[in-house]
Amino acid sequence: MKADTRLMKQLNKSTLRNILSQKRTATKPELAKYSGLSVVTVNALLSEMLYSGEVQEGGNAPSGGGRPSMQYRYNYDYRTVAVVYGHQLEGRSYIHTLAVNLDGKKLWERQEYMEEIGPESFDSALDEVFAAFGNIGLIAFGLPGEAICNEVIINDFKGLEGRVFLPRIRERYQVPVLFENDINAMTYGYYQSKCAEGEACVAGIYFPRSFFPGAGLVLNGSIYYGASHFAGEMGAMYTPVPWDKLDYFDEEQVLHQLEEVLVSYSCIAAPSRFVLYGDFFTADMSRLLEQRVGSRLGGSFRVRVETSEKLEEDYETGMISLALKRIVEDMDALQDREVKL
């Protein structure tokens, strides 16, 4: 009974959080109306959220002659999220470190090249973020690999593989840590910002050249990981030319390689569109790939191909979206921990 009551309270608080986050301001009667909760329940939950600082009073609402109602606004600076993501730029590893509030607004940013990446490589930037913001509630990493629980099982940066990196970060900074694959985050960011609501299946493929390409798949608004988070690991798949032998400056060789990849992917997953990331694409490649793949599929499936130059934009959008989704889910647990402390 106690567990059920606690869960219901968390769900009701989450409902108010979502409403205030979307509406920006609302009165108690409006929150009761939008949420379907009683005014008594809204009043009790708001009292807790005001005490914690998650919600703030926003002054009186315009009155039509009666007693004015207090407006309440969501405090987007209640928590700050640290986001670290890396990709290849000019053949080198380029790392972005951000601090964002709960509205996704960037409050701080640092960018740098890193030559050797290991468990301690991100300490300097993260120490700076934690020194500047005392309310960090989550660290989110976007890196070329996969992690399950405390173990990085695959990573282009071999120094991060194993059970050292993630437990060390959690112990050092004492906050939850999210780890997301780079192309998963890019594809999710693309989906969030550029796809129509209800679009069922979108695939992204990233060709960093220095490493094997990887694919991300968003199904019905969620990232598809597959067993052991292995979905999208393309290094071992059959291709006409081994990836480490492919001449990315030979357009015809690249077109033939990608034609085979997209045909296979279309037959298995049938995404409504592909978004391809790489620094070697020319203006006509997406059109030529659409024609070739469409012809191979005999007109039974129409594929849409887009080559994107907005890798960083989609990557950042995806990482921020995933981080904010996670921290909101963890919010009540964070508050409970603070009360105990």
mmCIF file of C-alpha atoms in Angstrom:
data_model
loop_
_atom_site.group_PDB
_atom_site.id
_atom_site.type_symbol
_atom_site.label_atom_id
_atom_site.label_comp_id
_atom_site.label_asym_id
_atom_site.label_seq_id
_atom_site.Cartn_x
_atom_site.Cartn_y
_atom_site.Cartn_z
ATOM 1 C CA MET A 1 0.000 0.000 0.000
ATOM 2 C CA LYS A 2 2.821 2.395 0.907
ATOM 3 C CA ALA A 3 4.591 1.612 -2.385
ATOM 4 C CA ASP A 4 1.364 2.159 -4.369
ATOM 5 C CA THR A 5 0.728 5.479 -2.626
ATOM 6 C CA ARG A 6 4.292 6.593 -3.260
ATOM 7 C CA LEU A 7 4.070 5.652 -6.953
ATOM 8 C CA MET A 8 0.747 7.472 -7.388
ATOM 9 C CA LYS A 9 2.246 10.582 -5.785
ATOM 10 C CA GLN A 10 5.216 10.449 -8.166
ATOM 11 C CA LEU A 11 2.912 10.027 -11.166
ATOM 12 C CA ASN A 12 0.740 12.955 -10.075
ATOM 13 C CA LYS A 13 3.781 15.141 -9.503
ATOM 14 C CA SER A 14 5.123 14.139 -12.919
ATOM 15 C CA THR A 15 1.780 15.168 -14.442
ATOM 16 C CA LEU A 16 1.995 18.619 -12.856
ATOM 17 C CA ARG A 17 5.631 18.896 -13.893
ATOM 18 C CA ASN A 18 4.762 18.173 -17.534
ATOM 19 C CA ILE A 19 1.868 20.622 -17.549
ATOM 20 C CA LEU A 20 3.850 23.455 -15.991
ATOM 21 C CA SER A 21 6.830 22.732 -18.217
ATOM 22 C CA GLN A 22 4.615 23.004 -21.315
ATOM 23 C CA LYS A 23 2.310 25.838 -20.191
ATOM 24 C CA ARG A 24 5.112 27.773 -18.474
ATOM 25 C CA THR A 25 2.620 29.322 -16.005
ATOM 26 C CA ALA A 26 -0.706 28.179 -14.525
ATOM 27 C CA THR A 27 -2.947 28.755 -11.512
ATOM 28 C CA LYS A 28 -4.051 26.014 -9.101
ATOM 29 C CA PRO A 29 -7.539 25.796 -10.663
ATOM 30 C CA GLU A 30 -5.964 25.573 -14.118
ATOM 31 C CA LEU A 31 -3.590 22.812 -12.990
ATOM 32 C CA ALA A 32 -6.513 20.895 -11.513
ATOM 33 C CA LYS A 33 -8.450 21.302 -14.758
ATOM 34 C CA TYR A 34 -5.564 20.269 -17.040
ATOM 35 C CA SER A 35 -4.459 17.337 -14.846
ATOM 36 C CA GLY A 36 -7.804 15.991 -13.692
ATOM 37 C CA LEU A 37 -6.478 16.051 -10.105
ATOM 38 C CA SER A 38 -8.372 17.571 -7.198
ATOM 39 C CA VAL A 39 -7.481 21.071 -6.033
ATOM 40 C CA VAL A 40 -6.482 19.536 -2.675
ATOM 41 C CA THR A 41 -3.999 17.174 -4.376
ATOM 42 C CA VAL A 42 -2.637 19.975 -6.574
ATOM 43 C CA ASN A 43 -2.193 22.183 -3.519
ATOM 44 C CA ALA A 44 -0.273 19.502 -1.602
ATOM 45 C CA LEU A 45 2.040 18.670 -4.511
ATOM 46 C CA LEU A 46 2.662 22.333 -5.339
ATOM 47 C CA SER A 47 3.672 22.953 -1.729
ATOM 48 C CA GLU A 48 6.377 20.296 -2.033
ATOM 49 C CA MET A 49 7.544 21.582 -5.410
ATOM 50 C CA LEU A 50 7.683 25.151 -4.115
ATOM 51 C CA TYR A 51 9.696 24.012 -1.095
ATOM 52 C CA SER A 52 12.214 22.167 -3.292
ATOM 53 C CA GLY A 53 12.491 25.106 -5.694
ATOM 54 C CA GLU A 54 11.241 23.195 -8.721
ATOM 55 C CA VAL A 55 8.232 25.542 -8.977
ATOM 56 C CA GLN A 56 8.122 29.277 -8.233
ATOM 57 C CA GLU A 57 5.360 31.771 -7.638
ATOM 58 C CA GLY A 58 4.802 33.941 -10.678
ATOM 59 C CA GLY A 59 2.553 36.717 -9.396
ATOM 60 C CA ASN A 60 -1.208 37.113 -9.572
ATOM 61 C CA ALA A 61 -3.150 36.183 -12.684
ATOM 62 C CA PRO A 62 -5.289 38.933 -14.327
ATOM 63 C CA SER A 63 -8.550 39.183 -12.376
ATOM 64 C CA GLY A 64 -12.029 39.655 -13.784
ATOM 65 C CA GLY A 65 -13.168 41.341 -10.605
ATOM 66 C CA GLY A 66 -12.891 38.492 -8.104
ATOM 67 C CA ARG A 67 -10.005 37.527 -5.892
ATOM 68 C CA PRO A 68 -6.895 37.139 -8.079
ATOM 69 C CA SER A 69 -5.291 33.684 -8.271
ATOM 70 C CA MET A 70 -1.586 33.099 -7.827
ATOM 71 C CA GLN A 71 0.224 31.895 -10.934
ATOM 72 C CA TYR A 72 2.952 29.281 -10.683
ATOM 73 C CA ARG A 73 5.825 28.837 -13.090
ATOM 74 C CA TYR A 74 8.240 26.017 -13.681
ATOM 75 C CA ASN A 75 11.833 26.762 -12.641
ATOM 76 C CA TYR A 76 13.902 25.509 -15.575
ATOM 77 C CA ASP A 77 17.086 26.321 -13.669
ATOM 78 C CA TYR A 78 16.099 23.947 -10.866
ATOM 79 C CA ARG A 79 18.498 21.376 -12.318
ATOM 80 C CA THR A 80 21.403 21.561 -14.731
ATOM 81 C CA VAL A 81 22.537 18.719 -16.979
ATOM 82 C CA ALA A 82 26.124 18.146 -18.149
ATOM 83 C CA VAL A 83 26.294 16.799 -21.708
ATOM 84 C CA VAL A 84 29.502 15.445 -23.280
ATOM 85 C CA TYR A 85 29.534 14.279 -26.882
ATOM 86 C CA GLY A 86 32.297 13.507 -29.358
ATOM 87 C CA HIS A 87 32.730 12.984 -33.091
ATOM 88 C CA GLN A 88 35.377 13.069 -35.775
ATOM 89 C CA LEU A 89 36.348 16.466 -37.195
ATOM 90 C CA GLU A 90 39.156 16.746 -39.737
ATOM 91 C CA GLY A 91 40.246 13.228 -38.792
ATOM 92 C CA ARG A 92 40.578 14.010 -35.085
ATOM 93 C CA SER A 93 38.383 13.415 -32.039
ATOM 94 C CA TYR A 94 36.438 16.573 -31.212
ATOM 95 C CA ILE A 95 34.660 16.781 -27.841
ATOM 96 C CA HIS A 96 31.841 19.126 -26.821
ATOM 97 C CA THR A 97 30.960 19.652 -23.159
ATOM 98 C CA LEU A 98 27.750 21.555 -22.368
ATOM 99 C CA ALA A 99 25.697 22.609 -19.382
ATOM 100 C CA VAL A 100 21.963 22.990 -20.128
ATOM 101 C CA ASN A 101 18.947 23.781 -17.984
ATOM 102 C CA LEU A 102 15.665 21.867 -17.976
ATOM 103 C CA ASP A 103 14.420 23.899 -20.926
ATOM 104 C CA GLY A 104 17.399 22.781 -23.010
ATOM 105 C CA LYS A 105 19.010 26.239 -22.887
ATOM 106 C CA LYS A 106 22.797 26.152 -23.097
ATOM 107 C CA LEU A 107 24.380 27.826 -20.083
ATOM 108 C CA TRP A 108 28.021 26.868 -20.659
ATOM 109 C CA GLU A 109 30.068 25.247 -23.408
ATOM 110 C CA ARG A 110 33.603 24.024 -24.057
ATOM 111 C CA GLN A 111 34.980 22.421 -27.233
ATOM 112 C CA GLU A 112 38.349 20.762 -27.701
ATOM 113 C CA TYR A 113 40.314 18.186 -29.663
ATOM 114 C CA MET A 114 41.511 15.116 -27.770
ATOM 115 C CA GLU A 115 44.259 12.828 -29.002
ATOM 116 C CA GLU A 116 44.091 9.939 -26.532
ATOM 117 C CA ILE A 117 40.775 9.286 -24.811
ATOM 118 C CA GLY A 118 40.607 7.271 -21.602
ATOM 119 C CA PRO A 119 38.646 7.169 -18.321
ATOM 120 C CA GLU A 120 40.106 10.464 -17.037
ATOM 121 C CA SER A 121 39.910 12.450 -20.294
ATOM 122 C CA PHE A 122 36.695 14.300 -19.432
ATOM 123 C CA ASP A 123 37.598 15.231 -15.846
ATOM 124 C CA SER A 124 38.905 18.709 -16.603
ATOM 125 C CA ALA A 125 35.769 19.896 -18.428
ATOM 126 C CA LEU A 126 33.388 18.198 -15.990
ATOM 127 C CA ASP A 127 35.231 19.628 -12.976
ATOM 128 C CA GLU A 128 34.751 23.064 -14.508
ATOM 129 C CA VAL A 129 31.029 22.455 -15.039
ATOM 130 C CA PHE A 130 30.512 21.186 -11.488
ATOM 131 C CA ALA A 131 32.430 24.152 -10.087
ATOM 132 C CA ALA A 132 30.202 26.560 -12.031
ATOM 133 C CA PHE A 133 26.863 24.886 -11.305
ATOM 134 C CA GLY A 134 25.937 23.419 -7.967
ATOM 135 C CA ASN A 135 22.767 21.683 -9.157
ATOM 136 C CA ILE A 136 24.025 19.178 -11.740
ATOM 137 C CA GLY A 137 21.578 16.279 -11.751
ATOM 138 C CA LEU A 138 22.907 14.110 -14.585
ATOM 139 C CA ILE A 139 25.918 13.583 -16.840
ATOM 140 C CA ALA A 140 25.057 12.408 -20.371
ATOM 141 C CA PHE A 141 27.767 10.998 -22.663
ATOM 142 C CA GLY A 142 27.381 10.645 -26.420
ATOM 143 C CA LEU A 143 30.253 8.510 -27.715
ATOM 144 C CA PRO A 144 30.935 5.987 -30.508
ATOM 145 C CA GLY A 145 30.128 2.780 -28.682
ATOM 146 C CA GLU A 146 27.658 0.915 -26.509
ATOM 147 C CA ALA A 147 27.279 0.450 -22.776
ATOM 148 C CA ILE A 148 25.145 -1.857 -20.656
ATOM 149 C CA CYS A 149 24.832 -0.959 -16.966
ATOM 150 C CA ASN A 150 28.381 -0.239 -15.741
ATOM 151 C CA GLU A 151 30.255 -1.748 -18.674
ATOM 152 C CA VAL A 152 31.272 -0.125 -21.961
ATOM 153 C CA ILE A 153 31.072 -3.167 -24.229
ATOM 154 C CA ILE A 154 32.103 -1.566 -27.551
ATOM 155 C CA ASN A 155 33.849 1.731 -28.200
ATOM 156 C CA ASP A 156 36.011 3.280 -30.896
ATOM 157 C CA PHE A 157 38.027 4.754 -28.014
ATOM 158 C CA LYS A 158 39.426 1.495 -26.659
ATOM 159 C CA GLY A 159 40.564 3.123 -23.434
ATOM 160 C CA LEU A 160 36.912 3.487 -22.383
ATOM 161 C CA GLU A 161 35.977 -0.173 -22.809
ATOM 162 C CA GLY A 162 35.383 -2.272 -19.726
ATOM 163 C CA ARG A 163 34.072 -1.645 -16.209
ATOM 164 C CA VAL A 164 36.271 1.274 -15.180
ATOM 165 C CA PHE A 165 35.010 4.384 -16.988
ATOM 166 C CA LEU A 166 31.316 4.592 -16.013
ATOM 167 C CA PRO A 167 31.668 3.476 -12.352
ATOM 168 C CA ARG A 168 34.545 5.920 -11.954
ATOM 169 C CA ILE A 169 32.456 8.839 -13.304
ATOM 170 C CA ARG A 170 29.506 7.950 -11.071
ATOM 171 C CA GLU A 171 31.750 7.711 -8.025
ATOM 172 C CA ARG A 172 33.624 10.928 -8.771
ATOM 173 C CA TYR A 173 30.575 13.142 -9.407
ATOM 174 C CA GLN A 174 27.865 11.341 -7.400
ATOM 175 C CA VAL A 175 25.116 11.803 -10.011
ATOM 176 C CA PRO A 176 23.407 9.433 -12.470
ATOM 177 C CA VAL A 177 25.211 8.891 -15.791
ATOM 178 C CA LEU A 178 23.614 8.296 -19.192
ATOM 179 C CA PHE A 179 25.648 6.742 -22.011
ATOM 180 C CA GLU A 180 24.343 6.919 -25.592
ATOM 181 C CA ASN A 181 25.796 5.799 -28.892
ATOM 182 C CA ASP A 182 26.738 8.672 -31.228
ATOM 183 C CA ILE A 183 24.618 7.731 -34.249
ATOM 184 C CA ASN A 184 21.668 6.783 -32.045
ATOM 185 C CA ALA A 185 21.759 10.313 -30.623
ATOM 186 C CA MET A 186 22.139 11.898 -34.078
ATOM 187 C CA THR A 187 19.211 9.921 -35.474
ATOM 188 C CA TYR A 188 17.073 10.720 -32.439
ATOM 189 C CA GLY A 189 17.921 14.423 -32.754
ATOM 190 C CA TYR A 190 17.052 14.362 -36.452
ATOM 191 C CA TYR A 191 13.778 12.591 -35.660
ATOM 192 C CA GLN A 192 12.884 15.090 -32.923
ATOM 193 C CA SER A 193 13.530 18.194 -35.019
ATOM 194 C CA LYS A 194 12.754 17.221 -38.613
ATOM 195 C CA CYS A 195 10.271 14.329 -38.770
ATOM 196 C CA ALA A 196 6.521 14.627 -38.819
ATOM 197 C CA GLU A 197 4.619 13.326 -35.811
ATOM 198 C CA GLY A 198 3.701 9.705 -36.312
ATOM 199 C CA GLU A 199 6.578 8.880 -38.660
ATOM 200 C CA ALA A 200 7.223 5.278 -37.648
ATOM 201 C CA CYS A 201 10.780 4.415 -38.688
ATOM 202 C CA VAL A 202 13.849 6.552 -39.430
ATOM 203 C CA ALA A 203 17.401 5.271 -39.951
ATOM 204 C CA GLY A 204 20.638 7.240 -39.643
ATOM 205 C CA ILE A 205 24.111 6.113 -40.686
ATOM 206 C CA TYR A 206 27.348 7.864 -39.709
ATOM 207 C CA PHE A 207 30.546 7.417 -41.750
ATOM 208 C CA PRO A 208 33.433 8.819 -39.682
ATOM 209 C CA ARG A 209 36.022 7.279 -42.108
ATOM 210 C CA SER A 210 38.580 6.817 -39.308
ATOM 211 C CA PHE A 211 36.358 4.093 -37.810
ATOM 212 C CA PHE A 212 33.692 1.676 -39.022
ATOM 213 C CA PRO A 213 30.320 3.278 -39.816
ATOM 214 C CA GLY A 214 27.400 2.822 -37.455
ATOM 215 C CA ALA A 215 23.633 2.972 -37.848
ATOM 216 C CA GLY A 216 20.845 4.210 -35.600
ATOM 217 C CA LEU A 217 17.173 3.337 -35.849
ATOM 218 C CA VAL A 218 14.258 5.220 -34.294
ATOM 219 C CA LEU A 219 11.054 3.151 -34.142
ATOM 220 C CA ASN A 220 7.824 4.860 -33.082
ATOM 221 C CA GLY A 221 9.746 7.618 -31.335
ATOM 222 C CA SER A 222 12.202 5.393 -29.437
ATOM 223 C CA ILE A 223 15.739 4.223 -30.196
ATOM 224 C CA TYR A 224 15.939 0.547 -31.137
ATOM 225 C CA TYR A 225 18.933 -1.143 -29.507
ATOM 226 C CA GLY A 226 18.546 -4.839 -30.267
ATOM 227 C CA ALA A 227 20.001 -7.614 -28.113
ATOM 228 C CA SER A 228 23.147 -6.545 -26.211
ATOM 229 C CA HIS A 229 22.746 -3.062 -27.776
ATOM 230 C CA PHE A 230 24.306 -4.459 -30.952
ATOM 231 C CA ALA A 231 21.833 -3.040 -33.492
ATOM 232 C CA GLY A 232 23.650 -0.728 -35.899
ATOM 233 C CA GLU A 233 27.169 -2.127 -35.452
ATOM 234 C CA MET A 234 28.078 -2.337 -39.138
ATOM 235 C CA GLY A 235 31.736 -3.345 -38.989
ATOM 236 C CA ALA A 236 31.136 -7.060 -39.594
ATOM 237 C CA MET A 237 28.365 -6.800 -42.204
ATOM 238 C CA TYR A 238 29.087 -7.892 -45.774
ATOM 239 C CA THR A 239 29.951 -5.083 -48.199
ATOM 240 C CA PRO A 240 31.525 -5.134 -51.685
ATOM 241 C CA VAL A 241 34.618 -3.381 -50.269
ATOM 242 C CA PRO A 242 35.863 -3.798 -46.670
ATOM 243 C CA TRP A 243 35.216 -0.544 -44.814
ATOM 244 C CA ASP A 244 38.889 0.024 -44.048
ATOM 245 C CA LYS A 245 39.692 -0.305 -47.770
ATOM 246 C CA LEU A 246 36.915 1.946 -49.091
ATOM 247 C CA ASP A 247 38.161 5.030 -50.967
ATOM 248 C CA TYR A 248 35.776 7.732 -49.774
ATOM 249 C CA PHE A 249 37.045 10.059 -52.509
ATOM 250 C CA ASP A 250 35.972 7.598 -55.238
ATOM 251 C CA GLU A 251 32.339 8.605 -55.710
ATOM 252 C CA GLU A 252 31.340 5.620 -57.818
ATOM 253 C CA GLN A 253 32.864 3.145 -55.365
ATOM 254 C CA VAL A 254 31.107 4.865 -52.478
ATOM 255 C CA LEU A 255 27.773 4.926 -54.338
ATOM 256 C CA HIS A 256 27.993 1.206 -55.070
ATOM 257 C CA GLN A 257 28.894 0.429 -51.449
ATOM 258 C CA LEU A 258 26.048 2.507 -50.023
ATOM 259 C CA GLU A 259 23.573 1.162 -52.556
ATOM 260 C CA GLU A 260 24.194 -2.349 -51.229
ATOM 261 C CA VAL A 261 23.923 -1.202 -47.619
ATOM 262 C CA LEU A 262 20.673 0.730 -48.123
ATOM 263 C CA VAL A 263 19.045 -2.049 -50.146
ATOM 264 C CA SER A 264 19.812 -4.570 -47.383
ATOM 265 C CA TYR A 265 18.648 -2.184 -44.663
ATOM 266 C CA SER A 266 15.433 -1.414 -46.569
ATOM 267 C CA CYS A 267 14.603 -5.098 -46.983
ATOM 268 C CA ILE A 268 15.009 -5.732 -43.244
ATOM 269 C CA ALA A 269 13.778 -2.558 -41.504
ATOM 270 C CA ALA A 270 12.025 -0.546 -44.277
ATOM 271 C CA PRO A 271 12.628 2.915 -42.785
ATOM 272 C CA SER A 272 10.622 5.776 -44.256
ATOM 273 C CA ARG A 273 13.868 7.714 -44.688
ATOM 274 C CA PHE A 274 17.629 7.479 -44.306
ATOM 275 C CA VAL A 275 19.784 10.353 -43.091
ATOM 276 C CA LEU A 276 23.479 9.876 -43.893
ATOM 277 C CA TYR A 277 26.289 11.734 -42.112
ATOM 278 C CA GLY A 278 29.814 12.104 -43.501
ATOM 279 C CA ASP A 279 32.241 14.707 -44.795
ATOM 280 C CA PHE A 280 32.558 13.172 -48.280
ATOM 281 C CA PHE A 281 29.031 13.465 -49.644
ATOM 282 C CA THR A 282 28.454 15.521 -52.790
ATOM 283 C CA ALA A 283 25.282 17.383 -53.741
ATOM 284 C CA ASP A 284 23.936 14.658 -56.064
ATOM 285 C CA MET A 285 24.629 11.585 -53.939
ATOM 286 C CA SER A 286 21.281 11.470 -52.150
ATOM 287 C CA ARG A 287 19.355 11.695 -55.447
ATOM 288 C CA LEU A 288 21.523 9.022 -57.090
ATOM 289 C CA LEU A 289 21.150 6.705 -54.105
ATOM 290 C CA GLU A 290 17.374 7.119 -54.120
ATOM 291 C CA GLN A 291 17.287 6.203 -57.810
ATOM 292 C CA ARG A 292 19.596 3.200 -57.511
ATOM 293 C CA VAL A 293 18.000 1.768 -54.389
ATOM 294 C CA GLY A 294 14.505 2.348 -55.738
ATOM 295 C CA SER A 295 15.410 0.560 -58.957
ATOM 296 C CA ARG A 296 16.909 -2.392 -57.065
ATOM 297 C CA LEU A 297 13.742 -2.719 -54.997
ATOM 298 C CA GLY A 298 11.613 -2.833 -58.127
ATOM 299 C CA GLY A 299 9.368 0.044 -57.187
ATOM 300 C CA SER A 300 7.800 -1.966 -54.340
ATOM 301 C CA PHE A 301 9.313 0.330 -51.725
ATOM 302 C CA ARG A 302 10.101 4.018 -52.102
ATOM 303 C CA VAL A 303 13.158 5.041 -50.131
ATOM 304 C CA ARG A 304 13.976 8.622 -49.188
ATOM 305 C CA VAL A 305 17.665 9.455 -48.718
ATOM 306 C CA GLU A 306 19.084 12.642 -47.243
ATOM 307 C CA THR A 307 22.754 13.469 -46.812
ATOM 308 C CA SER A 308 23.173 15.880 -43.925
ATOM 309 C CA GLU A 309 25.819 18.453 -43.118
ATOM 310 C CA LYS A 310 24.207 19.102 -39.729
ATOM 311 C CA LEU A 311 25.829 16.315 -37.750
ATOM 312 C CA GLU A 312 26.652 18.502 -34.752
ATOM 313 C CA GLU A 313 23.198 20.093 -34.727
ATOM 314 C CA ASP A 314 21.343 16.757 -34.784
ATOM 315 C CA TYR A 315 23.806 15.163 -32.363
ATOM 316 C CA GLU A 316 23.445 17.973 -29.843
ATOM 317 C CA THR A 317 19.650 18.062 -30.181
ATOM 318 C CA GLY A 318 19.494 14.309 -29.634
ATOM 319 C CA MET A 319 21.798 14.294 -26.608
ATOM 320 C CA ILE A 320 19.985 17.180 -24.923
ATOM 321 C CA SER A 321 16.577 15.600 -25.601
ATOM 322 C CA LEU A 322 17.672 12.218 -24.232
ATOM 323 C CA ALA A 323 19.338 13.798 -21.203
ATOM 324 C CA LEU A 324 16.282 15.897 -20.305
ATOM 325 C CA LYS A 325 13.981 12.920 -20.758
ATOM 326 C CA ARG A 326 16.144 10.884 -18.396
ATOM 327 C CA ILE A 327 16.544 13.547 -15.704
ATOM 328 C CA VAL A 328 12.813 14.216 -15.581
ATOM 329 C CA GLU A 329 12.243 10.482 -15.106
ATOM 330 C CA ASP A 330 14.817 10.524 -12.279
ATOM 331 C CA MET A 331 13.614 13.768 -10.660
ATOM 332 C CA ASP A 332 11.647 12.241 -7.792
ATOM 333 C CA ALA A 333 14.502 9.873 -6.913
ATOM 334 C CA LEU A 334 16.899 12.848 -6.813
ATOM 335 C CA GLN A 335 14.546 14.756 -4.509
ATOM 336 C CA ASP A 336 14.139 11.746 -2.204
ATOM 337 C CA ARG A 337 17.926 11.418 -1.952
ATOM 338 C CA GLU A 338 18.272 15.111 -1.037
ATOM 339 C CA VAL A 339 15.617 14.800 1.669
ATOM 340 C CA LYS A 340 17.520 11.856 3.200
ATOM 341 C CA LEU A 341 20.769 13.817 3.091
#
